[in-house]
XYZ file of C-alpha atoms in Angstrom:
552
model
C -21.985 17.302 18.499
C -19.740 15.270 16.190
C -19.426 16.954 12.831
C -17.163 18.044 10.055
C -16.955 21.825 10.368
C -17.997 23.298 7.047
C -16.800 26.813 6.334
C -19.522 28.762 4.607
C -18.132 32.279 4.962
C -15.511 33.898 2.793
C -14.381 36.195 5.621
C -12.341 34.508 8.352
C -14.738 33.328 11.007
C -14.060 33.282 14.735
C -15.785 31.003 17.233
C -15.418 31.141 21.002
C -15.241 28.318 23.557
C -14.244 27.991 27.164
C -11.852 25.142 26.331
C -10.255 24.107 23.025
C -8.684 20.642 22.788
C -6.388 19.856 19.856
C -6.469 16.135 19.071
C -9.201 13.523 19.556
C -7.013 10.837 21.094
C -7.338 9.294 24.558
C -5.937 12.369 26.329
C -8.081 14.918 24.498
C -11.321 12.973 24.749
C -10.731 12.176 28.437
C -10.221 15.883 29.094
C -13.398 16.802 27.222
C -15.499 14.191 29.017
C -14.143 15.104 32.450
C -14.783 18.819 31.951
C -18.400 18.175 31.025
C -18.833 15.816 33.977
C -17.562 18.475 36.386
C -19.101 21.561 34.765
C -21.788 20.906 32.125
C -22.047 24.642 31.441
C -18.530 24.940 30.093
C -18.315 24.984 26.307
C -15.751 22.511 24.966
C -14.559 21.801 21.437
C -12.207 19.079 20.189
C -10.610 19.477 16.765
C -9.230 16.476 14.869
C -7.330 16.571 11.568
C -8.485 13.086 10.557
C -11.658 12.752 8.539
C -13.107 10.399 11.176
C -12.636 9.753 14.857
C -9.874 7.202 15.341
C -8.704 7.586 11.755
C -5.187 8.669 12.749
C -4.905 6.608 15.943
C -2.270 3.872 15.802
C -1.219 1.894 18.847
C -0.478 -1.692 19.956
C -2.551 -1.881 22.186
C -2.419 -3.857 25.399
C -4.552 -1.519 27.458
C -4.181 -0.924 31.189
C -7.641 0.173 32.442
C -6.502 2.235 35.469
C -7.648 5.590 34.086
C -10.733 4.057 32.455
C -11.799 2.815 35.891
C -11.524 6.380 37.209
C -13.245 8.099 34.286
C -16.004 5.498 33.919
C -16.170 3.641 37.280
C -19.049 1.435 36.100
C -17.942 0.869 32.525
C -18.349 -2.903 32.776
C -22.045 -2.425 33.580
C -22.780 0.218 30.935
C -25.375 -0.639 28.304
C -23.074 0.744 25.600
C -19.819 -0.718 26.878
C -16.392 0.431 25.694
C -14.691 -1.953 23.236
C -12.624 -3.767 25.876
C -13.747 -7.251 24.917
C -10.472 -9.205 24.891
C -8.930 -9.650 28.354
C -5.335 -10.856 28.397
C -5.306 -14.641 28.788
C -1.608 -15.472 28.272
C 1.520 -13.345 28.611
C 4.790 -14.412 26.926
C 8.207 -12.809 26.499
C 10.904 -14.157 24.168
C 14.469 -13.238 23.328
C 15.029 -13.964 19.633
C 18.659 -14.990 19.137
C 18.509 -15.283 15.351
C 16.078 -16.105 12.554
C 15.260 -19.495 14.113
C 16.330 -19.738 17.760
C 14.685 -18.074 20.753
C 14.477 -18.220 24.537
C 11.196 -17.865 26.418
C 11.533 -16.114 29.777
C 9.593 -17.984 32.504
C 6.687 -15.959 33.841
C 8.097 -16.078 37.380
C 10.942 -13.843 36.188
C 8.631 -11.108 34.863
C 8.829 -7.955 37.001
C 5.367 -6.915 38.202
C 5.705 -3.705 36.191
C 5.475 -5.554 32.867
C 2.890 -8.219 33.678
C -0.348 -7.884 31.727
C -2.846 -9.703 33.943
C -5.956 -7.507 34.134
C -5.203 -5.687 30.882
C -7.081 -5.857 27.565
C -6.098 -6.256 23.923
C -7.887 -3.422 22.129
C -7.977 -1.185 19.084
C -7.211 2.245 20.528
C -8.899 3.815 17.505
C -12.127 1.961 18.294
C -11.881 3.100 21.915
C -11.516 6.710 20.743
C -14.645 6.343 18.596
C -16.518 5.128 21.681
C -15.114 7.935 23.837
C -16.103 10.447 21.181
C -19.680 9.201 21.414
C -19.599 9.651 25.196
C -18.244 13.176 24.803
C -20.885 14.011 22.213
C -23.632 12.813 24.549
C -22.330 15.247 27.178
C -22.459 18.195 24.772
C -18.870 18.365 23.528
C -18.415 19.688 19.982
C -16.032 17.533 17.929
C -14.855 18.913 14.583
C -13.253 16.217 12.421
C -11.469 17.179 9.187
C -10.267 20.249 11.066
C -6.513 20.734 11.220
C -4.861 23.203 13.543
C -2.465 25.158 11.335
C -1.080 27.757 13.730
C -1.431 29.106 17.255
C -3.240 32.375 17.922
C -1.540 34.726 20.400
C -2.898 37.849 22.057
C -1.075 41.157 22.440
C 0.699 39.804 25.546
C 2.032 36.773 23.630
C -0.337 34.374 25.369
C -2.090 31.496 23.607
C -5.764 32.242 23.051
C -6.637 29.621 20.439
C -5.775 27.923 17.177
C -6.315 28.894 13.551
C -7.437 26.041 11.327
C -6.002 25.516 7.875
C -7.525 26.815 4.674
C -9.032 24.306 2.251
C -8.834 24.423 -1.532
C -5.368 25.931 -2.057
C -3.521 24.717 -5.159
C 0.150 23.695 -5.301
C 1.006 27.080 -6.784
C -0.647 28.865 -3.858
C -3.687 30.050 -5.784
C -7.253 29.569 -4.553
C -9.195 26.822 -6.303
C -12.919 26.862 -7.018
C -13.609 24.940 -3.791
C -11.596 27.322 -1.606
C -12.789 27.655 1.973
C -10.976 29.824 4.451
C -10.086 28.425 7.836
C -11.540 29.628 11.097
C -10.090 31.034 14.299
C -11.128 28.996 17.330
C -10.449 31.034 20.453
C -10.705 29.770 24.006
C -9.775 30.622 27.565
C -7.663 27.449 27.714
C -6.120 25.332 24.957
C -5.112 21.737 25.750
C -2.646 20.279 23.245
C -3.182 16.522 22.798
C -1.721 15.965 19.326
C 0.294 12.869 20.179
C 4.035 12.400 19.714
C 5.781 15.215 17.848
C 2.635 17.258 17.233
C 3.323 20.171 14.894
C 1.527 22.814 16.974
C 2.898 21.377 20.206
C 6.482 21.593 18.956
C 6.056 25.244 18.019
C 4.619 26.036 21.477
C 7.413 24.120 23.238
C 9.960 26.059 21.206
C 8.330 29.453 21.742
C 8.061 29.132 25.523
C 11.266 27.089 25.927
C 9.363 24.382 27.775
C 12.276 21.925 27.507
C 14.874 24.122 29.193
C 14.855 22.025 32.390
C 14.520 18.529 30.891
C 16.365 16.174 28.592
C 15.486 16.259 24.876
C 12.717 13.871 23.908
C 13.769 10.626 22.228
C 11.670 8.643 19.790
C 11.040 5.289 18.207
C 9.020 4.327 15.163
C 6.285 1.753 15.539
C 5.142 -0.229 12.494
C 1.992 -2.309 12.706
C -0.071 -4.792 10.705
C -3.427 -6.359 11.502
C -3.997 -9.923 10.298
C -7.102 -12.058 10.088
C -6.272 -15.680 10.887
C -8.246 -18.943 11.003
C -9.575 -20.087 14.407
C -6.953 -22.814 14.754
C -4.171 -20.163 14.709
C -5.944 -17.834 17.131
C -6.013 -17.687 20.926
C -8.070 -14.776 22.280
C -6.087 -12.579 24.653
C -2.648 -14.061 23.965
C 0.058 -11.400 24.397
C 3.620 -11.934 23.177
C 6.586 -9.549 23.277
C 10.062 -10.108 21.872
C 13.455 -8.403 21.812
C 16.540 -9.200 19.777
C 16.472 -10.429 16.178
C 15.982 -9.030 13.557
C 17.512 -5.912 15.153
C 21.222 -5.892 15.955
C 22.227 -5.840 19.602
C 22.968 -2.097 19.718
C 19.630 -1.070 18.178
C 16.864 -0.453 20.700
C 13.520 -2.029 19.904
C 11.208 -4.994 20.173
C 8.005 -6.525 18.876
C 4.464 -7.115 20.062
C 1.917 -9.689 18.942
C -1.618 -9.509 20.371
C -4.593 -11.797 19.676
C -7.752 -9.670 19.598
C -11.329 -10.854 19.208
C -12.385 -12.022 16.760
C -9.597 -13.934 14.934
C -7.379 -10.863 14.580
C -3.674 -10.593 15.322
C -2.197 -7.148 15.931
C 1.519 -7.332 15.145
C 4.135 -4.624 15.394
C 7.803 -3.722 15.644
C 9.222 -0.684 17.446
C 12.673 0.575 16.427
C 14.481 3.276 18.407
C 15.263 6.146 16.048
C 18.684 6.669 17.590
C 20.020 3.770 15.497
C 23.380 4.333 13.792
C 23.323 2.475 10.498
C 21.862 4.633 7.697
C 21.290 1.455 5.662
C 18.760 0.130 8.179
C 15.126 0.111 7.067
C 12.622 -0.204 9.939
C 10.020 -1.399 7.439
C 12.242 -4.171 6.083
C 13.228 -5.208 9.613
C 9.513 -5.522 10.368
C 9.039 -7.755 7.339
C 11.995 -9.890 8.446
C 10.485 -10.287 11.918
C 7.526 -12.178 10.460
C 9.812 -14.946 9.186
C 10.726 -16.062 12.704
C 8.881 -19.252 13.780
C 7.595 -17.514 16.926
C 5.750 -15.087 14.640
C 5.113 -16.955 11.393
C 3.328 -19.851 13.132
C 0.390 -17.510 13.774
C 0.370 -15.794 10.356
C 1.118 -18.546 7.825
C -2.568 -19.183 7.050
C -3.760 -15.618 7.581
C -4.401 -12.458 5.570
C -2.944 -9.024 6.257
C -5.741 -6.440 6.227
C -4.164 -3.238 7.621
C -0.814 -1.482 7.823
C 0.412 1.708 9.468
C 3.264 3.481 11.237
C 3.669 6.211 13.859
C 6.457 7.576 16.035
C 6.261 7.260 19.811
C 7.995 9.019 22.683
C 10.698 7.030 24.469
C 12.322 9.655 26.699
C 10.137 8.980 29.726
C 10.603 10.748 33.048
C 13.720 12.741 32.142
C 12.174 14.176 28.959
C 8.912 15.566 30.337
C 8.820 19.295 29.518
C 7.149 22.059 31.474
C 3.475 21.179 31.107
C 1.874 24.626 31.166
C 2.243 27.826 29.201
C 0.272 31.077 29.095
C -3.165 29.992 27.915
C -2.777 26.248 27.854
C -1.366 22.851 28.766
C 0.260 19.739 27.291
C -1.368 16.335 27.833
C -0.885 12.763 26.658
C 1.904 11.994 24.215
C 2.266 15.707 23.469
C 3.931 15.752 26.885
C 5.601 12.347 26.527
C 3.914 10.168 29.153
C 4.630 6.794 27.512
C 6.137 4.259 29.915
C 8.696 2.440 27.757
C 9.278 -0.246 30.382
C 5.586 -1.157 30.394
C 5.228 -0.484 26.662
C 2.086 1.462 27.551
C 0.952 5.066 27.550
C -2.802 5.234 26.920
C -3.644 5.062 30.635
C -1.226 7.908 31.389
C -2.606 9.921 28.477
C -6.157 9.540 29.767
C -5.151 10.433 33.318
C -3.291 13.559 32.197
C -6.345 14.711 30.238
C -8.505 14.182 33.312
C -6.071 16.169 35.476
C -6.062 19.011 32.948
C -9.862 19.053 33.057
C -9.961 19.008 36.847
C -7.475 21.882 37.030
C -9.593 24.020 34.714
C -12.835 23.240 36.523
C -11.310 23.923 39.950
C -10.880 27.583 38.963
C -13.909 29.805 39.390
C -12.998 32.106 36.529
C -10.294 31.219 34.027
C -9.180 34.280 32.103
C -8.028 34.021 28.493
C -4.296 33.399 28.375
C -4.025 32.443 32.045
C -1.338 29.899 32.953
C -2.687 27.190 35.251
C 0.480 25.972 36.955
C -1.657 23.836 39.271
C -1.914 21.298 36.458
C 1.778 20.476 36.565
C 1.589 20.070 40.336
C -1.374 17.723 39.912
C 0.512 15.556 37.413
C 3.572 15.403 39.657
C 1.371 14.307 42.567
C -0.359 11.593 40.543
C 0.436 7.983 39.743
C 1.689 9.130 36.323
C 4.853 10.537 37.880
C 5.204 7.677 40.332
C 5.135 5.201 37.450
C 7.483 7.134 35.178
C 9.949 7.852 37.982
C 10.226 4.180 38.862
C 11.092 3.267 35.264
C 13.228 6.372 34.639
C 16.491 4.484 33.999
C 15.090 1.758 31.773
C 15.684 3.322 28.347
C 19.093 4.682 29.329
C 20.236 1.228 30.395
C 20.062 0.098 26.750
C 22.762 2.527 25.629
C 25.344 -0.288 25.487
C 23.191 -3.076 24.020
C 19.921 -4.907 24.581
C 21.464 -7.273 27.108
C 22.545 -4.477 29.440
C 18.990 -3.165 29.224
C 17.408 -6.524 29.973
C 19.747 -7.046 32.933
C 18.948 -3.611 34.313
C 15.225 -4.152 33.794
C 15.434 -7.310 35.905
C 17.491 -5.501 38.560
C 14.959 -2.680 38.695
C 11.959 -4.991 38.691
C 13.090 -7.328 41.471
C 15.642 -5.413 43.562
C 15.723 -1.618 43.318
C 12.102 -1.095 42.204
C 13.028 2.419 41.093
C 14.681 3.352 44.402
C 18.251 3.354 43.067
C 20.026 6.622 44.007
C 21.441 7.195 40.523
C 20.075 8.318 37.184
C 20.963 6.952 33.760
C 20.439 9.543 31.071
C 21.229 8.708 27.500
C 20.173 10.871 24.607
C 21.571 11.014 21.117
C 19.924 13.436 18.707
C 18.337 11.068 16.216
C 19.233 13.103 13.141
C 22.900 13.135 14.212
C 23.285 9.479 15.220
C 24.294 8.178 11.775
C 27.535 6.550 10.794
C 28.805 7.917 7.497
C 28.182 5.659 4.522
C 31.824 4.581 4.268
C 31.679 3.229 7.852
C 28.168 1.794 7.872
C 27.714 -1.963 7.310
C 25.627 -2.885 4.289
C 22.299 -4.624 4.925
C 20.781 -6.876 2.286
C 17.028 -7.373 2.479
C 15.317 -10.215 0.644
C 12.506 -9.634 -1.818
C 9.027 -10.054 -0.310
C 7.026 -13.186 -1.061
C 3.666 -11.379 -1.197
C 2.129 -13.741 1.357
C 3.974 -13.225 4.620
C 6.164 -10.293 3.627
C 5.143 -7.416 1.382
C 6.493 -4.729 -0.880
C 6.171 -1.384 0.870
C 3.878 0.230 -1.691
C 1.628 -2.834 -1.757
C 1.351 -2.656 2.031
C 0.823 1.101 1.951
C -2.485 0.535 0.170
C -3.671 -1.206 3.353
C -3.191 2.031 5.328
C -5.949 3.834 3.448
C -3.762 6.919 3.171
C -4.968 9.567 0.761
C -4.281 13.254 0.176
C -5.551 15.880 -2.210
C -2.774 15.998 -4.822
C -3.215 19.644 -5.800
C -2.252 21.308 -2.519
C 0.889 23.013 -1.195
C 3.595 20.624 -0.002
C 3.241 19.887 3.701
C 6.794 18.530 3.889
C 8.890 21.680 3.798
C 12.534 21.590 2.711
C 13.952 24.236 5.038
C 17.633 23.710 4.144
C 18.311 23.586 0.405
C 21.653 21.834 0.820
C 20.106 19.140 3.036
C 19.240 16.502 0.395
C 22.672 16.743 -1.223
C 24.472 16.383 2.101
C 22.237 13.443 3.008
C 23.002 11.480 -0.158
C 26.718 12.324 -0.104
C 27.330 11.564 3.579
C 24.792 8.849 4.379
C 23.501 7.559 1.020
C 20.046 9.036 1.635
C 18.659 7.195 4.698
C 15.311 8.966 4.287
C 14.498 6.590 1.422
C 14.850 3.737 3.951
C 13.514 5.117 7.241
C 10.266 6.410 5.768
C 7.543 3.739 6.155
C 5.575 5.102 3.200
C 8.196 5.679 0.482
C 7.650 9.413 0.586
C 11.327 10.150 -0.100
C 13.149 8.871 -3.197
C 16.409 9.853 -4.834
C 16.130 9.607 -8.595
C 18.910 9.735 -11.171
C 19.130 12.891 -13.287
C 21.782 14.387 -15.550
C 22.869 16.541 -12.622
C 23.117 13.537 -10.285
C 20.816 12.224 -7.583
C 17.767 14.409 -6.990
C 15.276 14.166 -4.142
C 11.667 13.418 -5.066
C 9.010 13.847 -2.353
C 5.853 11.750 -2.779
C 3.830 13.675 -0.212
C 0.584 11.906 -1.116
C 2.001 8.705 0.461
C 2.505 10.306 3.871
C 1.263 8.395 6.945
C 1.745 11.392 9.278
C 4.163 9.255 11.302
C 6.575 12.229 11.837
C 9.728 10.119 11.429
C 11.206 12.548 8.910
C 10.709 15.454 11.314
C 12.969 13.594 13.765
C 15.454 11.415 11.839
C 16.184 13.513 8.740
C 19.926 14.193 8.303
C 20.731 17.859 8.881
C 17.082 18.392 9.946
C 16.274 19.682 6.480
C 12.566 18.739 6.533
C 9.842 20.332 8.616
C 6.541 18.451 8.817
C 3.523 20.756 8.648
C -0.127 19.874 8.654
C -1.624 19.126 5.210
C -5.174 19.850 4.138
C -7.545 18.463 6.760
C -9.144 15.079 6.209
C -6.114 13.658 4.412
C -3.728 11.005 5.644
C -4.206 7.404 6.726
C -7.427 5.708 7.740
C -6.560 3.462 10.668
C -10.082 2.299 11.404
C -9.907 -0.776 13.634
C -6.154 -0.556 14.205
């Protein structure tokens, strides 16, 4: 049943399930569906902090249907088909040298790993809505507007569920007239599918030291707009990727431009968050991108209808943590299964959710708090690991500049095919990668024209983001000296890296003072990763708030 869980009781309520899934993305919904396919008697609940299914889902997305073919073998013949209605028709890759010049790479030089024949241009949010309907039909409970606030442990320090957040708490901590206490959802197994940098996932990883045998995760920020364009500027299924301008050669990133039925263009820029220059603004770089002729030719007569941003994992094979803990598992982007070479992760997310489900259902009796180590073995034996291992050195090869990365990508794609006997590991903690402000080059960004490029706050309105104003701050300043050190050392990069203008330094008699506009937050998690001195901790706000990425 799909529903918003309404809390009627004033005493804290507890509900019991066999399996609790945190996050209604492709991994979580695939897990729920697969469990019900294998064992209809198992009780399954999915909780989702967004007010609607798909509301917080943001992705490119050029979708590889490998896992879809396994989960729904006859999906093309279903009466209620999934929204995969735009097959890739053309596949282009360009190096942008500057604001005007570019080089198109001939298709014959594309490694097979990055070719998109057989893939589909989709809205991942729309696919999650469809998958939610399939899960509902199988008897899965889906609670939207239900945010997991903290993990519940038993007396042996094992995970036995998640406590949802209270509703109706004022900024001062007092209960308002509409106060509703959260509930405790307990389960034999909890599958964490929150996406990149999930707040509950990070606490679990920290508690059980799940990263002790892997490299730290690395991240990028993806910014996206959806445009409606006239038919003469539209070519269904056209896929275009670029690297280079507007980013400098030592900043990792690239763009995507996908033509999706009907007359929509999904455009985005990904910027690696290990960039050095504190004056760089990923949002402004995204606006600059649209001025290039390879981009503007499609948009010049169109209308921007949506905007959003979200971080993504870029660590790949070397950054996959231990996948199990007492009482649960990590799946999807909570584990970091994005393939940065392919620029795809939804298929791996779905497959990992299916493997988690199959592991649970293979056990006759799963006790509360039991650690199912078989899941990690299943993932390592699957095509997820094969794919990520082959591309393991791709991100690391960009540590010098984009050209070293492109050269290595070609070498890997045509010669070594992932069989090289060496590993290239390259991780810089994003919050420590900055040059100090006296050494950082200045960057001057032009004013937006309001037609092709937009002021950030004007664009933010297209995200649909909204929060209850009178609630405790969900962006916690955990180091009081942090803002002062940030402005003194780096000139406050948080006012530039945030894609929603949450952070501003305002002039006061005492000097620059940080102002946090939490109501603007897109839940992208960039501040939790890139903040100088790590002085901010992102926590979940009141459920139902945040962006509304319907159709993105």
